[in-house]
Amino acid sequence: MEIKDRYAPSPTGLQHVGGVRTALFNYLFARSTGGKFILRLEDTDRTRSDDAYVQNLYDTFAWLGFGWDEGPDCGGPSAPYIQSHRFNLYAEYTRQLVQSGCAYYCFCSSERIEKIRQEREAARSSESGYDRHCREIPADEAAHRAAAGEACTIRLKIPLGETDAGVPESTKFNDLLLGSIEWKNKDINPDPVLLKSDGFPTYHLANVVDDHLMGITHVMRAQEWLPSTPLHVIMYEAFGWAPPVFCHLPMVMGQDGKKLSKRHGATSIDEFRRQGYLPQALINYIALLGASYEEGKDMYTLAELAERFSVEKLNTAPAVFDYKKLEWYNGQYIRMKGDEELAALSIDAAMSADLFGATGREPDAAQRALYTAAMPLVKERAVFLSDIPAKLGYLFAEPPLPQREEFVPKKADVAAAIALLDKARAITAALANAPNDEEAEILLKAFAKQEGLKLGDLMMPLRVAITGARVSPPLFGSLRLLGADVSLARIDRARKYLTAQ
Ligand code: GLU
Ligand code: ZN
């Protein structure tokens, strides 16, 4: 049997970590079994659904670099994949349930429903949901009233009988991850609405009908949907359909053990993207939220994940979202990038940081080449893409010079710093022209020894003169990129600055 699973988001918000985790696990499960992965838009809530969120969904997955085999954008044998394009279907299937006595018309006004809610609240009643007021209306009478145009919804009739042993009826299913689950029917949402008075379906109806019609074999979704599952199982029985296999994924929590939310930090993929995360880092990290692969191996490509994915690798315990760990992944993926690619990925951030002149200016050919050549200087330490241009301003313009004290090594004064700078000047052209760091280091060490100076003392005023800061990207690489002339000019500028009083 070919496995078919799906991601079924409601376009009522930005794509976030939880949704992408669900999509990713379904994608990996389909890939690992040679099955198909479907995207279905569950836009039954017409007031909350928004095309902007649909666009955000497409943009997010295009950026992440994985997607579905069938869906609204690419079509497939079960099209349409947008629930609002399938509305006629749902009414038809509901009628079927009414005819078989598994669903019934409810003529209660929303005022009546609200009144019950308020009365219960006042009485501090633990009961909630519909009071099954219309359940006993004789079927033909109800059909008449509905046919005459009386406003009504259609509700699912949750079976409330007893077993032979006198035990209240219950609904069982086997969750692939959580094992056997049983709910007493009296504890299930009392007769939820399937079809609203305007003829629109609710989530439960459209979800079950579509999973069946689209041939979904496995429903892998967030654990918050677990309470809906008994209801769905009852609907499958009512339709006479075999239910799919259910697999409810572990919750994603913040460090405080509460459900991950904006209070903990970024949750929308857009936000991570703006912060300078790489899609590969996000995918790698999200794939480990509630799953464990090989001991001692942290880094996985999408293909490696697809090879390894299996339900046995899923955890039942909640996953904790660790922002620091995600940062670590991002740094790792930044280091794996080639210079060209890393430059291309961070060039927008560089433009926004005004690296190439006036606000947002594009680099010219020379600036672009310099920027690319500078990648090795920053790659090792960067955590975010935006860290990269932030450290490189001094290569494109003379840096502002800091307070004089910044030039002065420990136990020395400004005069000593000037003397050190003069010494360093003598070797600067040779350092700038050295072919690599190793050669430059040999030169400078020999020079320091010959002059009887500490290497650190010699380098510090030079570093501040060249980069404008005590803490900067590597000095030798910077000298090479700037060249001898510019480097010498910067030393002269710093010297003037230090001597002017
Ligand atoms: N539309 C539901 C959601 O937004 C789908 C839940 C499910 O996968 O059944 O998450
Ligand atoms: Zn009613």
XYZ file of C-alpha atoms and ligand atoms in Angstrom:
512
model
C 0.000 0.000 0.000
C 1.355 3.414 -0.914
C 1.597 5.718 2.058
C -0.072 9.087 1.685
C 0.145 11.765 4.307
C -0.571 15.438 4.384
C 0.023 18.843 5.864
C -3.344 20.537 6.322
C -2.770 24.071 7.592
C -5.468 26.654 8.051
C -4.249 29.894 6.456
C -5.062 31.958 9.530
C -1.544 32.903 10.573
C 2.121 32.944 9.614
C 3.897 29.632 9.210
C 5.563 28.816 12.516
C 7.875 26.267 14.049
C 5.068 23.884 15.049
C 3.424 23.837 11.624
C 6.699 23.430 9.798
C 7.634 20.574 12.132
C 4.356 18.816 11.216
C 4.977 19.430 7.511
C 8.581 18.276 7.747
C 7.747 15.028 9.570
C 5.037 14.230 7.043
C 7.440 15.010 4.212
C 10.147 12.801 5.725
C 7.721 9.997 6.437
C 6.482 10.019 2.830
C 10.046 10.158 1.494
C 11.270 7.394 3.770
C 8.501 5.066 2.611
C 8.345 6.039 -1.051
C 4.890 7.526 -0.444
C 3.216 10.804 -1.325
C 2.990 14.013 0.649
C 0.000 16.282 0.101
C -0.693 19.914 0.938
C -4.322 20.746 1.663
C -5.509 24.210 2.627
C -8.138 24.069 5.335
C -9.743 27.455 4.831
C -13.193 26.618 6.198
C -13.007 29.524 8.613
C -13.756 32.216 6.078
C -13.382 35.136 8.468
C -9.930 34.166 9.712
C -8.451 32.788 6.494
C -6.399 35.240 4.490
C -4.639 35.024 1.119
C -1.634 36.760 2.632
C -1.142 33.698 4.846
C -1.427 31.402 1.854
C 1.312 33.419 0.189
C 3.366 33.242 3.363
C 3.013 29.460 3.283
C 4.302 29.220 -0.283
C 7.136 31.664 0.401
C 8.146 29.822 3.549
C 8.431 26.427 1.935
C 10.126 27.798 -1.169
C 12.732 29.302 1.132
C 13.056 26.176 3.273
C 13.534 24.128 0.147
C 11.100 21.264 0.546
C 7.522 20.739 -0.504
C 4.669 18.445 -1.456
C 3.892 16.063 -4.276
C 0.273 17.166 -4.618
C -1.261 20.463 -3.658
C -3.120 23.594 -4.762
C -0.094 24.935 -6.624
C 0.995 21.752 -8.395
C -2.292 19.868 -8.714
C -2.803 16.133 -8.419
C -5.408 13.394 -8.709
C -7.469 14.621 -5.727
C -7.740 18.269 -6.803
C -8.945 20.718 -5.732
C -6.729 20.858 -2.636
C -8.389 23.943 -1.171
C -11.394 23.247 1.010
C -13.274 26.389 0.013
C -13.293 24.962 -3.534
C -14.914 21.762 -2.291
C -17.877 23.130 -0.348
C -20.612 21.311 -2.332
C -19.063 18.006 -1.474
C -19.315 18.478 2.263
C -23.049 19.236 2.235
C -23.634 16.098 0.215
C -21.744 13.906 2.653
C -23.496 15.446 5.639
C -26.865 14.638 4.134
C -25.701 11.049 3.915
C -25.068 11.041 7.664
C -28.467 12.593 8.382
C -30.139 9.905 6.301
C -28.375 7.112 8.153
C -29.307 8.678 11.495
C -25.708 9.508 12.436
C -26.293 13.256 12.256
C -29.269 15.502 12.903
C -30.636 18.972 12.285
C -30.294 21.479 15.062
C -32.538 24.532 15.007
C -31.113 26.240 18.060
C -30.296 29.897 17.579
C -26.886 31.183 18.526
C -28.696 33.180 21.265
C -29.984 29.959 22.792
C -26.543 28.371 22.691
C -25.061 31.457 24.311
C -27.767 31.490 26.985
C -26.955 27.907 27.987
C -23.317 28.808 28.231
C -24.052 31.752 30.514
C -26.429 29.772 32.706
C -23.850 27.057 33.164
C -21.225 29.616 33.965
C -23.458 31.202 36.596
C -24.151 27.768 38.092
C -20.452 26.900 37.912
C -21.399 23.811 35.990
C -18.610 21.634 34.642
C -20.715 20.833 31.582
C -19.728 22.429 28.345
C -20.788 22.348 24.725
C -24.169 21.690 23.211
C -26.973 20.324 25.415
C -28.298 17.992 22.653
C -31.613 19.831 22.687
C -32.551 18.911 19.087
C -31.256 15.351 19.157
C -34.672 13.878 19.924
C -36.696 15.783 17.309
C -38.243 13.085 15.090
C -36.240 12.783 11.883
C -39.100 13.455 9.472
C -40.265 16.492 11.419
C -36.729 17.874 11.392
C -36.352 17.167 7.671
C -39.600 19.044 7.031
C -38.545 22.079 8.992
C -35.191 22.154 7.245
C -36.819 21.752 3.818
C -39.180 24.619 4.659
C -36.152 26.816 5.038
C -35.834 27.054 8.814
C -32.286 28.023 9.763
C -30.381 25.025 11.035
C -27.013 23.421 11.505
C -26.236 19.740 11.222
C -24.672 17.997 14.194
C -22.913 14.693 14.615
C -24.766 12.253 16.859
C -22.161 10.899 19.248
C -23.339 7.368 20.132
C -24.260 7.289 23.809
C -25.349 3.718 24.348
C -24.023 1.159 26.758
C -22.147 -2.052 26.092
C -23.587 -5.435 27.078
C -21.690 -5.182 30.318
C -23.466 -1.914 31.099
C -20.346 0.147 30.487
C -20.877 3.489 28.712
C -19.956 3.355 25.063
C -16.415 4.421 24.239
C -14.291 5.059 21.185
C -10.919 3.428 20.710
C -8.114 3.921 18.304
C -4.510 3.031 18.112
C -2.080 5.929 17.888
C 1.103 4.926 16.130
C 3.171 6.748 18.715
C 1.010 6.876 21.840
C -0.474 3.398 21.576
C -4.028 2.425 22.373
C -6.298 5.329 23.272
C -9.843 5.093 24.550
C -12.351 7.870 25.257
C -15.726 7.480 26.863
C -18.218 8.854 24.395
C -19.901 10.923 27.075
C -16.603 12.827 27.427
C -16.378 13.636 23.726
C -17.406 17.085 22.465
C -21.233 16.734 22.647
C -22.590 16.494 19.127
C -20.398 19.035 17.360
C -21.627 20.977 14.358
C -20.616 19.478 11.005
C -22.378 21.892 8.701
C -23.056 25.479 9.690
C -26.315 27.293 8.991
C -24.761 29.018 5.972
C -23.916 25.614 4.510
C -20.219 25.899 5.304
C -18.502 22.859 6.801
C -16.644 22.881 10.084
C -13.063 21.680 10.444
C -14.097 18.201 11.650
C -16.308 17.455 8.684
C -14.074 18.811 5.949
C -10.989 17.234 7.511
C -12.467 13.732 7.689
C -14.170 13.835 4.288
C -11.017 15.073 2.598
C -8.657 12.684 4.337
C -10.885 9.891 3.086
C -11.410 11.190 -0.452
C -7.734 12.018 -0.868
C -6.720 8.533 0.202
C -4.738 9.682 3.221
C -3.317 6.612 4.960
C -1.530 8.384 7.814
C -2.571 11.446 9.780
C 0.498 12.807 11.498
C -0.346 15.983 13.367
C 0.282 17.998 16.500
C -0.853 16.558 19.802
C -3.300 19.393 20.359
C -5.574 17.578 17.862
C -5.700 14.420 19.954
C -9.050 15.346 21.629
C -10.621 15.676 18.166
C -9.549 12.235 17.083
C -12.257 10.151 18.843
C -14.764 12.397 17.146
C -13.136 11.772 13.793
C -13.083 8.024 14.439
C -16.839 8.149 15.132
C -17.324 9.975 11.831
C -15.332 7.359 9.908
C -17.540 4.692 11.447
C -20.666 6.642 10.596
C -19.579 6.939 6.975
C -18.536 3.299 6.889
C -14.973 4.234 5.995
C -11.766 2.748 7.370
C -9.996 5.431 9.413
C -6.396 6.361 8.593
C -3.577 5.574 10.989
C -3.178 8.393 13.511
C 0.110 9.605 14.874
C 0.132 12.569 17.244
C 3.462 14.324 17.504
C 4.952 15.452 20.817
C 4.297 19.026 21.880
C 6.920 21.727 21.361
C 7.635 23.629 24.586
C 9.702 26.610 25.624
C 12.441 26.192 28.238
C 9.865 26.885 30.955
C 7.793 23.840 30.012
C 4.953 25.913 28.571
C 3.762 25.555 25.001
C 6.140 27.400 22.665
C 4.825 30.875 21.927
C 5.941 34.388 21.079
C 6.782 34.930 24.738
C 9.733 32.585 24.286
C 11.137 34.283 21.179
C 10.699 34.061 17.435
C 8.245 31.399 16.330
C 7.319 32.405 12.781
C 9.681 31.243 10.082
C 9.626 34.748 8.608
C 11.110 36.094 11.788
C 13.913 33.525 11.841
C 14.612 34.338 8.223
C 14.857 38.060 8.972
C 17.174 37.338 11.897
C 19.665 35.734 9.548
C 19.000 32.036 9.983
C 19.799 29.633 7.177
C 17.018 27.295 6.038
C 19.318 24.272 6.413
C 19.921 25.105 10.071
C 16.218 25.493 10.769
C 15.325 22.253 9.027
C 18.055 20.354 10.826
C 17.003 21.698 14.198
C 13.252 21.345 13.662
C 13.749 17.745 12.503
C 15.109 16.954 15.965
C 12.128 18.431 17.826
C 10.585 15.221 19.080
C 12.775 12.752 17.220
C 16.165 11.181 17.927
C 18.449 9.885 15.218
C 22.019 8.706 15.641
C 23.859 9.125 18.914
C 26.646 11.662 18.459
C 25.547 12.955 15.066
C 24.000 16.418 15.025
C 24.167 17.509 11.421
C 21.758 16.096 8.871
C 20.833 17.166 5.391
C 17.246 16.816 4.255
C 18.187 13.715 2.260
C 19.917 12.146 5.272
C 16.850 12.822 7.387
C 14.582 11.249 4.792
C 16.775 8.149 4.744
C 16.654 7.822 8.511
C 13.124 8.860 9.391
C 10.875 6.277 10.991
C 8.156 6.319 13.607
C 10.466 4.427 15.997
C 12.694 7.525 16.068
C 9.876 9.715 17.404
C 9.757 10.569 21.100
C 6.644 10.671 23.208
C 8.029 13.252 25.637
C 7.509 16.905 24.738
C 10.319 18.578 22.809
C 11.949 21.663 24.278
C 12.824 24.418 21.840
C 16.342 25.574 22.615
C 17.170 28.856 20.887
C 20.849 28.534 21.793
C 21.069 25.163 20.109
C 19.439 26.588 17.000
C 22.050 29.363 17.001
C 24.752 26.736 17.220
C 23.311 24.986 14.180
C 23.217 28.242 12.284
C 26.892 28.887 12.998
C 27.741 25.382 11.819
C 25.871 25.849 8.566
C 27.443 29.265 7.988
C 30.883 27.650 8.279
C 29.948 25.017 5.740
C 29.143 27.612 3.067
C 31.579 28.539 0.335
C 32.723 32.183 0.199
C 30.721 33.009 -2.916
C 27.512 31.591 -1.515
C 27.944 33.161 1.884
C 28.628 36.537 0.288
C 25.513 36.198 -1.867
C 23.407 35.178 1.143
C 24.534 38.111 3.271
C 24.821 40.802 0.608
C 21.347 42.200 1.369
C 22.270 42.535 5.010
C 25.522 44.213 3.911
C 23.595 46.718 1.808
C 21.223 47.462 4.675
C 24.270 48.021 6.878
C 25.421 50.653 4.342
C 28.646 48.800 3.675
C 28.853 49.956 0.063
C 28.089 53.631 0.545
C 24.862 55.535 0.945
C 21.811 53.780 2.335
C 21.099 50.442 0.746
C 23.491 50.940 -2.167
C 24.442 47.944 -4.266
C 28.136 47.068 -4.352
C 30.197 47.775 -7.471
C 32.329 44.979 -8.915
C 35.373 45.814 -6.787
C 33.315 46.029 -3.595
C 31.619 42.757 -4.354
C 34.975 41.052 -4.925
C 36.349 42.509 -1.696
C 33.249 41.415 0.204
C 33.554 37.860 -1.083
C 37.265 37.767 -0.307
C 36.485 38.872 3.253
C 34.258 35.877 4.021
C 37.081 33.743 5.493
C 37.700 36.532 8.038
C 34.217 36.273 9.539
C 32.964 32.816 8.749
C 34.398 31.130 11.833
C 32.683 33.310 14.394
C 29.409 34.361 12.793
C 26.197 33.019 14.286
C 23.772 34.943 12.051
C 24.091 36.127 8.472
C 23.723 39.670 9.766
C 26.858 39.231 11.920
C 28.897 39.051 8.742
C 28.561 42.587 7.341
C 28.392 44.034 10.841
C 32.071 43.205 11.366
C 33.367 44.253 7.951
C 32.605 47.953 7.695
C 36.297 48.895 8.111
C 37.173 47.205 4.818
C 34.937 49.545 2.838
C 35.490 52.868 4.595
C 37.922 54.313 7.109
C 36.571 53.256 10.474
C 35.862 55.872 13.132
C 38.729 55.852 15.585
C 37.984 54.999 19.206
C 39.237 56.730 22.334
C 43.011 57.010 22.560
C 43.200 54.545 25.447
C 42.080 51.818 23.074
C 45.449 52.023 21.314
C 47.427 51.669 24.515
C 48.687 48.237 25.659
C 48.661 47.344 29.347
C 51.138 49.224 31.538
C 51.944 51.644 28.691
C 50.875 55.160 27.712
C 49.933 57.027 24.556
C 53.547 57.873 23.780
C 54.475 54.208 23.969
C 51.540 53.343 21.718
C 52.761 55.860 19.132
C 56.246 54.357 19.291
C 54.783 50.868 18.812
C 52.749 52.063 15.859
C 55.877 53.516 14.265
C 57.614 50.187 14.704
C 54.684 48.301 13.246
C 54.582 50.663 10.286
C 57.996 49.458 9.226
C 56.764 45.903 8.719
C 53.211 46.635 7.542
C 53.867 46.593 3.788
C 55.597 43.218 4.143
C 52.654 41.859 6.156
C 50.136 43.134 3.606
C 52.111 41.548 0.792
C 52.622 38.194 2.530
C 50.839 35.403 0.661
C 49.019 34.027 3.730
C 48.570 34.212 7.508
C 51.340 31.760 8.272
C 53.969 33.753 6.345
C 52.772 36.996 7.883
C 53.010 35.522 11.344
C 56.576 34.311 10.782
C 57.552 37.776 9.571
C 55.975 39.579 12.474
C 57.374 37.198 15.070
C 60.888 37.561 13.723
C 60.482 41.318 13.658
C 59.167 41.467 17.251
C 62.073 39.362 18.441
C 64.595 41.495 16.648
C 63.064 44.652 18.164
C 62.723 43.069 21.605
C 58.963 43.689 21.661
C 56.045 41.563 22.732
C 54.023 40.350 19.758
C 50.734 41.389 21.398
C 52.036 44.903 22.172
C 53.103 45.332 18.591
C 49.851 44.139 17.152
C 47.405 46.018 19.323
C 47.889 49.635 18.175
C 48.233 48.354 14.623
C 44.932 46.487 14.845
C 43.096 49.516 16.199
C 44.605 51.747 13.495
C 43.552 49.345 10.724
C 40.135 48.135 11.929
C 39.093 50.826 14.414
C 38.669 48.310 17.254
C 40.624 46.110 19.644
C 38.385 43.187 18.841
C 38.146 42.662 15.114
C 38.396 40.069 12.372
C 41.905 38.656 11.905
C 44.544 41.336 11.377
C 46.760 39.652 8.783
C 43.838 38.891 6.479
C 42.614 42.453 6.875
C 46.020 43.875 5.907
C 46.145 41.654 2.821
C 42.656 42.699 1.705
C 43.293 46.410 2.252
C 46.742 46.294 0.658
C 49.941 48.042 1.689
C 48.981 51.568 0.594
C 45.672 51.764 2.387
C 47.131 50.076 5.464
C 49.991 52.567 5.673
C 47.620 55.473 5.184
C 45.506 54.237 8.083
C 48.550 54.024 10.318
C 49.458 57.620 9.451
C 45.924 58.736 10.136
C 45.930 57.023 13.526
C 49.309 58.492 14.362
C 48.073 61.983 13.617
C 45.035 61.343 15.746
C 47.173 60.106 18.649
C 49.610 63.008 18.525
C 47.031 65.776 18.079
C 46.118 67.210 21.446
N -6.381 22.567 9.814
C -5.815 21.947 10.962
C -4.665 22.816 11.438
O -4.683 23.950 11.178
C -5.339 20.566 10.597
C -5.238 19.605 11.726
C -5.019 18.227 11.187
O -3.909 17.956 10.731
O -5.964 17.460 11.148
O -3.744 22.434 12.096
Zn -30.507 22.404 18.709
